CSV table of C-alpha atoms in Angstrom, one decimal:
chain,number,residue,atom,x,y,z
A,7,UNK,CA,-107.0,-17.6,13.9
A,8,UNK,CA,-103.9,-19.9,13.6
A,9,UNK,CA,-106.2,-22.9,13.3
A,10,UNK,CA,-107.8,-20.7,10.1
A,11,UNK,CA,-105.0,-20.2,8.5
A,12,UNK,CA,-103.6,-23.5,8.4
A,13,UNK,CA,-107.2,-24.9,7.4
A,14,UNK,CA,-107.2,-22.5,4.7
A,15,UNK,CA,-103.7,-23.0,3.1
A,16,UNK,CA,-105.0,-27.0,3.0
A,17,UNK,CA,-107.6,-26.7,1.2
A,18,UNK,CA,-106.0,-24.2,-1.5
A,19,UNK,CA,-103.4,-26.8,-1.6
A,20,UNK,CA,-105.8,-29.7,-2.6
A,21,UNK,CA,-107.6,-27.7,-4.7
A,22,UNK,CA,-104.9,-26.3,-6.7
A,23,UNK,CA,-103.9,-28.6,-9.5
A,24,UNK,CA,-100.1,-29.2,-9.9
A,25,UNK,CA,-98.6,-28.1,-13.5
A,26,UNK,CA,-96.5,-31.1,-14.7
A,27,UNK,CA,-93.4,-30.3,-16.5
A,28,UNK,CA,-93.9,-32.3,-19.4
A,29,UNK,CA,-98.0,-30.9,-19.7
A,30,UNK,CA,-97.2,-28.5,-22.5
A,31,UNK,CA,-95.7,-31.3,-24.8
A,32,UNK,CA,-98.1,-33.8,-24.3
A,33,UNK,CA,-100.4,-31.2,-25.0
A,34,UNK,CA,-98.8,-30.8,-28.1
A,35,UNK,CA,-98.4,-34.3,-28.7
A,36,UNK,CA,-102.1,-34.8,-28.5
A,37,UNK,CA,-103.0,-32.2,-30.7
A,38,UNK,CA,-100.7,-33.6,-33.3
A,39,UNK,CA,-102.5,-36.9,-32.7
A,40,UNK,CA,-105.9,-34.8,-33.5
A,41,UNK,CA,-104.6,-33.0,-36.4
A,42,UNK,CA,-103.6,-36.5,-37.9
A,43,UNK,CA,-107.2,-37.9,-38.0
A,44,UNK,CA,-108.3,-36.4,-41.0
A,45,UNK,CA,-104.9,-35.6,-42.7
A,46,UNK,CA,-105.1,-33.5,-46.0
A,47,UNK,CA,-103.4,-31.8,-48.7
A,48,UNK,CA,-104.0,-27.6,-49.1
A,49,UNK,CA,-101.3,-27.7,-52.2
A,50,UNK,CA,-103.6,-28.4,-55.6
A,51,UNK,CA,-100.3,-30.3,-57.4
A,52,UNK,CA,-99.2,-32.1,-54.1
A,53,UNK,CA,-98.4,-35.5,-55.8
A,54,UNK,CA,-96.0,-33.7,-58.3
A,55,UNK,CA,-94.6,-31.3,-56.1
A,56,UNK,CA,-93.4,-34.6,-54.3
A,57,UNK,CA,-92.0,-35.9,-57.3
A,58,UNK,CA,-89.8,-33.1,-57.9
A,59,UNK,CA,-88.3,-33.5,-54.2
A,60,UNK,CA,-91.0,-31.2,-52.6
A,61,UNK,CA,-91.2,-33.3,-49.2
A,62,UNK,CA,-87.3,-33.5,-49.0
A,63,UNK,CA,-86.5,-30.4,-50.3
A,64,UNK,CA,-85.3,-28.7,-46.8
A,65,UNK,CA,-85.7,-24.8,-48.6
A,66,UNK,CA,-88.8,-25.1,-47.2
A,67,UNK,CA,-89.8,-25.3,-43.7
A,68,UNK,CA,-91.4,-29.0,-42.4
A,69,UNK,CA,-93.8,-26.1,-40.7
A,70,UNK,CA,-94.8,-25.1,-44.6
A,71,UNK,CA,-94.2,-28.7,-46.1
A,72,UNK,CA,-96.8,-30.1,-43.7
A,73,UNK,CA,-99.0,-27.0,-44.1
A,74,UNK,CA,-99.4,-27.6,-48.3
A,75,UNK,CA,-98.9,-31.2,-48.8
A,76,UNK,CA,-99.0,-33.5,-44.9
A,77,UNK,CA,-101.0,-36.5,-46.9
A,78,UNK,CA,-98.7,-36.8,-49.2
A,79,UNK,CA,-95.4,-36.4,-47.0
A,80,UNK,CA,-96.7,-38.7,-45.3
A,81,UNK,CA,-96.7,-36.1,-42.2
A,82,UNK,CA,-98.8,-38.1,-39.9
A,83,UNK,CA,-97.0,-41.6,-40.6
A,84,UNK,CA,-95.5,-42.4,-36.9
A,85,UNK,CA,-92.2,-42.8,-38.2
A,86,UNK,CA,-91.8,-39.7,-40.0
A,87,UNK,CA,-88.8,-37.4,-38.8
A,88,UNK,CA,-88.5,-34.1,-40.9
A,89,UNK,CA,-85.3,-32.8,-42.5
A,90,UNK,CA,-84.7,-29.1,-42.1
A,91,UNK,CA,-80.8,-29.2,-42.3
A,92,UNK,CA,-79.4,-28.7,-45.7
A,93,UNK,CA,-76.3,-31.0,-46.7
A,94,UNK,CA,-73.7,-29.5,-48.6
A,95,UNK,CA,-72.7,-32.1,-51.3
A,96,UNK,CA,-75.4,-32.4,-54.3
A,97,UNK,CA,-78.2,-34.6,-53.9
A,98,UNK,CA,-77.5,-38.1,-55.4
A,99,UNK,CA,-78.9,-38.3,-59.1
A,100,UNK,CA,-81.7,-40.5,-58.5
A,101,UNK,CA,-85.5,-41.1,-59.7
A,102,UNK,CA,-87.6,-40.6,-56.2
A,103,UNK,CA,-90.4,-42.9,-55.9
A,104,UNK,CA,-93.9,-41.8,-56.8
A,105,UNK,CA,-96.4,-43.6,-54.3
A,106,UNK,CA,-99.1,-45.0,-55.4
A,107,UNK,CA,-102.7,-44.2,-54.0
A,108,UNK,CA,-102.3,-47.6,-52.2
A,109,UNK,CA,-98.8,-46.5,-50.7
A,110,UNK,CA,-100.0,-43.1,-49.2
A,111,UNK,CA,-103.8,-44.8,-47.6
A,112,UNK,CA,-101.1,-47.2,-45.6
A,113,UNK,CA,-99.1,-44.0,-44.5
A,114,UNK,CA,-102.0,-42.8,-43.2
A,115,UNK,CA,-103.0,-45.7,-41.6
């Protein structure tokens, strides 16, 4: 019966997988990698929007930014970090940059 046991608890042991602690995030690291194949703008006036300070503009959540306008932020760019912590001086008075067609295809790239 002992012998049973033992041979029992051994093979539930091989069989079970182990959970690694990190699976959930590379999880989510690899779905992020999927969501960034096709990436796509819902918002209608996205390129505007981003003129005015839209993909900056930390009133709105990166969750919400990325939702409306993640081609144009540039989202899925590898070095993208989003800013959700509002400073308290004023923003510098300064024209932002409207990219060019050319300018967001090599931020998706």
């Amino acid at each position: 019966m002992k012998v049973l046991f033992v041979l029992l608890l051994v093979v539930v042991a091989i069989s079970a997988k182990p959970q690694h602690p990190f699976s959930q995030i590379l999880f989510k690291t690899n779905q992020l990698a999927d969501d960034c194949k096709n990436p796509k703008d819902l918002g209608t006036n996205c390129q505007n929007w981003a003129r005015n300070g839209f993909c900056t503009n930390c009133n709105w959540t990166c969750e919400q930014r990325r939702h409306y306008c993640e081609r144009t932020c540039g989202f899925c760019h590898p070095d993208y970090k989003c800013n959700e912590t509002c400073t308290t001086f004023p923003p510098m008075e300064a024209k932002s940059k409207v990219l060019t067609d050319e300018e967001i295809q090599m931020l998706n790239q």
